[in-house]
Short mmCIF file of C-alpha atoms in Angstrom, two decimals:
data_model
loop_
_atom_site.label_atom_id
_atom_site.label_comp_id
_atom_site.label_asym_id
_atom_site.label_seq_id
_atom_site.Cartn_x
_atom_site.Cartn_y
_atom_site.Cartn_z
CA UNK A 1 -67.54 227.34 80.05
CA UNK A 2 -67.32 227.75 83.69
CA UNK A 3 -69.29 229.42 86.28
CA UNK A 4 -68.35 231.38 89.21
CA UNK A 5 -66.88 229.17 91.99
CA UNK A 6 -69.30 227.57 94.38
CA UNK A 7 -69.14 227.72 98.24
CA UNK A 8 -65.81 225.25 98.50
CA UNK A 9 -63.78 227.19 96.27
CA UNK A 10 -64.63 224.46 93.59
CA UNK A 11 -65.78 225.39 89.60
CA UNK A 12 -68.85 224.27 88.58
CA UNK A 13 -68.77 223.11 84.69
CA UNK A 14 -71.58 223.96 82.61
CA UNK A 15 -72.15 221.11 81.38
CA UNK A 16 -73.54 220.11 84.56
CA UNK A 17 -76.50 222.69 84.69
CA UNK A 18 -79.44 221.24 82.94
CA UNK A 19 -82.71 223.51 83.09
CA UNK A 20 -85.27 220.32 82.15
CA UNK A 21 -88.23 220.21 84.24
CA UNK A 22 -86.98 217.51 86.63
CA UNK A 23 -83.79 218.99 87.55
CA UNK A 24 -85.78 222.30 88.60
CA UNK A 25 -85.06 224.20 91.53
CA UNK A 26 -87.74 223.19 94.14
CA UNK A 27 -87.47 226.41 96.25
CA UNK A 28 -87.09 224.98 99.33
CA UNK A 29 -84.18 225.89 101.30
CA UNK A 30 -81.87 224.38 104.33
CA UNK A 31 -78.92 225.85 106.48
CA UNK A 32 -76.01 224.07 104.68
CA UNK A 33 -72.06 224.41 105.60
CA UNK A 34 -69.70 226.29 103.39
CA UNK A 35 -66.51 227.42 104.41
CA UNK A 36 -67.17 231.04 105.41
CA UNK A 37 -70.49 231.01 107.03
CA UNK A 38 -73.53 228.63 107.18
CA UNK A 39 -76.22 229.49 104.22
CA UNK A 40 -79.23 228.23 102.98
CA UNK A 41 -79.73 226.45 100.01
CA UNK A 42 -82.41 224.78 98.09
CA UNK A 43 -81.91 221.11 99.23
CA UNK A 44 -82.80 219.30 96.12
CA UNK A 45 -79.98 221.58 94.16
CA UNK A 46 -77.57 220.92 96.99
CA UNK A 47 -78.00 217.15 96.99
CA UNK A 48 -77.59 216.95 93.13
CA UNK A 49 -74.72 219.16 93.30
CA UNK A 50 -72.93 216.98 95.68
CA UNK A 51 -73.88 213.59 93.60
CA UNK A 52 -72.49 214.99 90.39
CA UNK A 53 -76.19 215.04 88.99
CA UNK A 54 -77.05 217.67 86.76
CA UNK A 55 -79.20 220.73 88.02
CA UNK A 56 -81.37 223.64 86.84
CA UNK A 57 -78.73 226.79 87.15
CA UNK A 58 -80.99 229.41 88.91
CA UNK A 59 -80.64 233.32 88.94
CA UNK A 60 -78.40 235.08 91.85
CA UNK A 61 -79.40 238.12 93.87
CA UNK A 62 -78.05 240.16 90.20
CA UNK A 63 -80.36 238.13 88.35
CA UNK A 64 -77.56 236.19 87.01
CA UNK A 65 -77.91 232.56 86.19
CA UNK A 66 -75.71 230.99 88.71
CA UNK A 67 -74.61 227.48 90.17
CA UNK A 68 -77.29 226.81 93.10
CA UNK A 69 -73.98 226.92 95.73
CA UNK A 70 -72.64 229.74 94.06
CA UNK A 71 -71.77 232.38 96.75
CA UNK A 72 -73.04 235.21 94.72
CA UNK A 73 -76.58 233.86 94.47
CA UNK A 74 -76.83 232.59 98.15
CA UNK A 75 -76.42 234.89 101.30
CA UNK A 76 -75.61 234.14 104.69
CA UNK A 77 -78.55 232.89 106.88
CA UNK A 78 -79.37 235.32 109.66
CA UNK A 79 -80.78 234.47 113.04
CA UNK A 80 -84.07 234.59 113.17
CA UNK A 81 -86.66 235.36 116.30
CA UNK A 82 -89.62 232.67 116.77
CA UNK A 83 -92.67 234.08 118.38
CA UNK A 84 -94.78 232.07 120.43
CA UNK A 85 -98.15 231.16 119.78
CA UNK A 86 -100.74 233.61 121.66
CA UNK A 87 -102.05 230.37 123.79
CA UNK A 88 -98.21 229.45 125.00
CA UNK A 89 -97.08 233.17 125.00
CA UNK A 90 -96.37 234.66 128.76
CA UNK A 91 -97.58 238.12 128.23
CA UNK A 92 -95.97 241.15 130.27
CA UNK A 93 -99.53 241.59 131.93
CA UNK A 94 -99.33 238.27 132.92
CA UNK A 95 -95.77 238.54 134.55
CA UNK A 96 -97.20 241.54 136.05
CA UNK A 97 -100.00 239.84 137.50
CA UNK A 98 -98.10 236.99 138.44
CA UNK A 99 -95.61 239.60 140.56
CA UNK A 100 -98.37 241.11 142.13
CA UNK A 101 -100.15 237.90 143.55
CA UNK A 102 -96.80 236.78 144.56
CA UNK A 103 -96.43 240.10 147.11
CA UNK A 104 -99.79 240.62 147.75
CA UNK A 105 -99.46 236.93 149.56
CA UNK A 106 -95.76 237.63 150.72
CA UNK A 107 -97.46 240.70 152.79
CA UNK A 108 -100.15 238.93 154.11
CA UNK A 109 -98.26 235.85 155.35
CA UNK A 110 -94.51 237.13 156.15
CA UNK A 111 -94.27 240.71 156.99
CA UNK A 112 -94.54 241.96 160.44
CA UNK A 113 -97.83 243.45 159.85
CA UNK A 114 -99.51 240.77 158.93
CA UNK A 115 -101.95 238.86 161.56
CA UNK A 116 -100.85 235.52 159.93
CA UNK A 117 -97.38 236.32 160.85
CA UNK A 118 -98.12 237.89 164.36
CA UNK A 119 -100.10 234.69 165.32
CA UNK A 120 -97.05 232.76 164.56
CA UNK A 121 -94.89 235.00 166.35
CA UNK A 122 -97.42 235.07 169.22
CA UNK A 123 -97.30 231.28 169.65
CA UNK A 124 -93.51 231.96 169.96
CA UNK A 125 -93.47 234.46 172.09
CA UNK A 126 -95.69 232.72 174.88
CA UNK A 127 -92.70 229.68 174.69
CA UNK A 128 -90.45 232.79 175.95
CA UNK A 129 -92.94 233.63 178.46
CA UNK A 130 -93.09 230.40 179.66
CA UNK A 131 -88.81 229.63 179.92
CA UNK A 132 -88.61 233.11 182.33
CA UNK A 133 -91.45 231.60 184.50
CA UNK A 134 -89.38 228.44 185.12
CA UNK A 135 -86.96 231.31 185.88
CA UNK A 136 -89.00 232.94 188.33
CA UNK A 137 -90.37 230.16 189.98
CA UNK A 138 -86.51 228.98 191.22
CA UNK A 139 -86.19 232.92 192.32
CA UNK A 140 -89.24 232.96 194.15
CA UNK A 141 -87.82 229.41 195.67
CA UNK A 142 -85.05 230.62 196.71
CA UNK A 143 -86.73 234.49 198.06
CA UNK A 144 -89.98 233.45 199.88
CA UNK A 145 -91.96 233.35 197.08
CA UNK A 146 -91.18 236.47 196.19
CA UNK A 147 -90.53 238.02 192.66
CA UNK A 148 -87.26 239.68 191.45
CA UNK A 149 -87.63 243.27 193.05
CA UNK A 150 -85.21 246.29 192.83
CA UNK A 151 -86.19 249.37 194.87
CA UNK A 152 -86.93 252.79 193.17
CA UNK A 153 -86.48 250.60 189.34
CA UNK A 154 -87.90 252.70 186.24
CA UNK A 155 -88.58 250.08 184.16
CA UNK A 156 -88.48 246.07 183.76
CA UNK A 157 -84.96 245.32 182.81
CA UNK A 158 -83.83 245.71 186.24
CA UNK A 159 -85.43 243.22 188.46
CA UNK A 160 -86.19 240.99 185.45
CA UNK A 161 -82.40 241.15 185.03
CA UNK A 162 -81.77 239.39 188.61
CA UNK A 163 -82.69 235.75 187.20
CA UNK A 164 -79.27 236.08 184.87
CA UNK A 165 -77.51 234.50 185.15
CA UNK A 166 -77.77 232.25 188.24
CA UNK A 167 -81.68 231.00 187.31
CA UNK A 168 -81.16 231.21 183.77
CA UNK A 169 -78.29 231.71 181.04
CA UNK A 170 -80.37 232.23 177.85
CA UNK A 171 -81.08 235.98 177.50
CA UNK A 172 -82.95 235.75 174.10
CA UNK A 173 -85.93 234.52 175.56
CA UNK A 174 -86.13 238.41 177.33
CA UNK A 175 -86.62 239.48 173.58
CA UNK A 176 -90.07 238.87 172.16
CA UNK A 177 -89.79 237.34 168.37
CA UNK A 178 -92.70 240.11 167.07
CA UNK A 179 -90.61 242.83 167.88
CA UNK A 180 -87.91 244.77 166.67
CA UNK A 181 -85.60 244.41 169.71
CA UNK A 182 -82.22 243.87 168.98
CA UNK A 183 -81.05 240.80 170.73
CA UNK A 184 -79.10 240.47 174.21
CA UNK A 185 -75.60 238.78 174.88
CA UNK A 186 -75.64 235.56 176.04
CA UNK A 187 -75.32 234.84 179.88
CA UNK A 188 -75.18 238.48 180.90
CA UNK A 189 -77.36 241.00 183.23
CA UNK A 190 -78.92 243.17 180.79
CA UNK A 191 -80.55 245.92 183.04
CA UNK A 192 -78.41 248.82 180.95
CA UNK A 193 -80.11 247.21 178.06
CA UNK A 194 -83.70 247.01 176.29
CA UNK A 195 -86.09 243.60 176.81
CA UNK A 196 -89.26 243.55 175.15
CA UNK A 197 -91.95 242.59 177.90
CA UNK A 198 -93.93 244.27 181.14
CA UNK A 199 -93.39 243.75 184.77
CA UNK A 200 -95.40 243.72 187.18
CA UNK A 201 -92.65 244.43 190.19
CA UNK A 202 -93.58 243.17 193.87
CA UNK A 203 -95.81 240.06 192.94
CA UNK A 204 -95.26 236.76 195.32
CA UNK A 205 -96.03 233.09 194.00
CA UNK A 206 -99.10 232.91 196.22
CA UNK A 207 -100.77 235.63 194.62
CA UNK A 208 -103.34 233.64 192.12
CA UNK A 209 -103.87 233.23 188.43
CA UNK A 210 -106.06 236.14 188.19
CA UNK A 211 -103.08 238.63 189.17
CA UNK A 212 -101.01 239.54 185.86
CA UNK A 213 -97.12 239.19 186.63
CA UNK A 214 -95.85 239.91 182.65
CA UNK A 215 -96.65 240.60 179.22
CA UNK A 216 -95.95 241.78 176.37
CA UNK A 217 -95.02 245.68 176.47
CA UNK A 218 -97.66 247.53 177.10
CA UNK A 219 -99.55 250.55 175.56
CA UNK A 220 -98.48 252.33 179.14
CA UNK A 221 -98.64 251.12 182.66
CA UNK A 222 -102.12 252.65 184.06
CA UNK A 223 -104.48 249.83 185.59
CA UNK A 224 -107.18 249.62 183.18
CA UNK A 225 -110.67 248.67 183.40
CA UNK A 226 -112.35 246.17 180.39
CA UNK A 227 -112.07 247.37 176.63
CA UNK A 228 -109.36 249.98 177.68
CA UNK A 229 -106.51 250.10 175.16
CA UNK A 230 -103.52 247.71 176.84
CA UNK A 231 -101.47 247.60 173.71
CA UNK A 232 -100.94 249.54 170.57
CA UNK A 233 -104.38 249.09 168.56
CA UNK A 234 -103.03 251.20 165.19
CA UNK A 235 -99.10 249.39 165.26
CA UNK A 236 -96.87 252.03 166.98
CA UNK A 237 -95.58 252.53 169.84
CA UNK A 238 -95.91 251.98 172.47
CA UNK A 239 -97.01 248.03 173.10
CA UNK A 240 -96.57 247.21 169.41
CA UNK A 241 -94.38 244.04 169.93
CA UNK A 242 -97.36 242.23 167.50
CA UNK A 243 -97.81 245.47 165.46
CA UNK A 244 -101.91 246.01 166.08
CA UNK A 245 -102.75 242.35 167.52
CA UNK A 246 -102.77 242.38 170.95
CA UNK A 247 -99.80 240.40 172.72
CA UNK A 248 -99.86 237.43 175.72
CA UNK A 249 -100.50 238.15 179.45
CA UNK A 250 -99.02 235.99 181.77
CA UNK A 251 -100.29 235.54 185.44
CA UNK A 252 -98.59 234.49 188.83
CA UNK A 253 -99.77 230.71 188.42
CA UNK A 254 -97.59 230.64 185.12
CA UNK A 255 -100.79 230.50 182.66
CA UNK A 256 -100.52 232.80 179.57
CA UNK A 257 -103.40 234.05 177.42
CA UNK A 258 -103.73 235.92 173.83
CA UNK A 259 -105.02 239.18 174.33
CA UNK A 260 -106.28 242.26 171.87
CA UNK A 261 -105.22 245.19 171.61
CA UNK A 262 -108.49 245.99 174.35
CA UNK A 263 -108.28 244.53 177.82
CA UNK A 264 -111.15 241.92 177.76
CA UNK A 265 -111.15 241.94 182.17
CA UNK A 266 -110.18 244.86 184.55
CA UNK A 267 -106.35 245.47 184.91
CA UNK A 268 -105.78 246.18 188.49
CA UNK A 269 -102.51 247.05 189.99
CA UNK A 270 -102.73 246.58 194.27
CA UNK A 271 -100.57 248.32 196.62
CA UNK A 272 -97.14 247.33 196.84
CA UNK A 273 -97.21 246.20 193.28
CA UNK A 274 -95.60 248.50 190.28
CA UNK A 275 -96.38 247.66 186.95
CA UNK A 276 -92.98 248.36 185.13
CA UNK A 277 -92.81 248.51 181.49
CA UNK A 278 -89.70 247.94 179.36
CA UNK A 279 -87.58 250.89 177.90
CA UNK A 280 -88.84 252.59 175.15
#
């Protein structure tokens, strides 16, 4: 007497089954191959299966007593999900969390109004400041110490576009790095176009470090005495080229210094001098 083929196609003979104590089925099961699918299988009952020992015949899902490999009484193992422990388990309030340290620190360090980011940008826009004073120091050489000037002008791109390019080629430097300007072509005169800094038009060389000669763009173009607004204080415009943090003055003897939003001396513009700023 035979039982139902196993999971090989192969027929089990009964005298093989032996239901004594130490052929029992131990329970325990392992993914073993077959050749439909993979199933699990008491390992003990396997082993003795595939040795030619005897074994305990055991009942199938019918509750008929059936070889251990029988594909009756064994059904195909399923996938099954593993949950992580609750200490190595990465919760969704944790992700959460995680996503909003991660922006909270993005804003603060790399968007435009952020004081980290306008210090940085500060730093780099003084460097610009400084390349267009090499530029107007070689004008002023070659015009009796006298600034870039261009009767009747509205606002800063036109004289300031007289050092391009014969006194300098590099246009981006007209652009400050804190703004939102869009940048200039190389090598060209860019009075038809937008810069990002003030002008103070009709300054000479001679005229001391205490006389401003640029700066960032300004809040508008009044003369102004101490803790008057000089650039945007709330991050509009105008003078918002670093959002709400002040911007750089430069002076006629080249130095530049960080200013707030709040003049911290008297702004005075003389006769003969017309503070120009850029175009909106």
């Amino acid at each position: 007497m035979d039982v139902p083929a196993d999971a090989e196609g192969e027929t089990v003979p009964i005298d093989r089954m032996d239901s004594s104590p130490k052929n029992a089925c131990l329970g325990k099961v392992f993914t073993a191959p077959t050749v439909n699918t993979r199933r699990l299988i008491c390992k003990r009952c396997w082993f003795r299966y595939r040795l030619g020992l005897p074994f305990a015949p055991v009942p199938d899902i019918h509750g008929k007593m059936r070889s251990p490999v029988s594909r009756l009484l064994l059904q195909p193992a399923r996938p099954r999900l593993v949950r992580a422990s609750g200490k190595s388990a990465f919760s969704l309030i944790e992700l959460l969390c995680t996503v909003a340290i991660i922006l909270i620190v993005y804003s603060l360090y790399f968007t435009s109004g952020s004081r980290h980011y306008q210090a940085r940008q500060k730093a780099l826009c003084q460097q610009n400041l400084e390349h267009i004073y090499v530029a107007l120091k070689m004008f002023a050489a070659d015009n009796n110490a006298a600034f870039p000037v261009v009767t009747n002008a509205a606002t800063s791109e036109a004289p300031l576009s007289l050092l391009v390019p014969r006194y300098t080629s590099v246009t981006e430097i007209f652009i400050c790095p804190g703004s939102k300007d869009k940048k200039l072509p190389e090598a060209k005169p860019f009075a038809q176009r937008k810069i990002s800094y003030a002008y103070c038009m009709g300054r000479t060389i001679n005229d001391g470090g205490d006389q401003l000669l640029m700066s960032d763009a300004l809040a508008d173009t009044r003369p102004k005495e101490t803790g008057h607004k000089i650039f945007s204080a709330n991050g509009k415009k105008p003078g918002n080229n670093h959002h709400r943090f002040g911007g750089n003055l430069m002076f006629c003897d080249g130095q530049i210094q960080s200013s707030p939003a709040e003049a911290s001396a008297p702004l005075v513009i003389p006769p003969g001098v017309t503070l120009l700023n850029p175009k909106p």
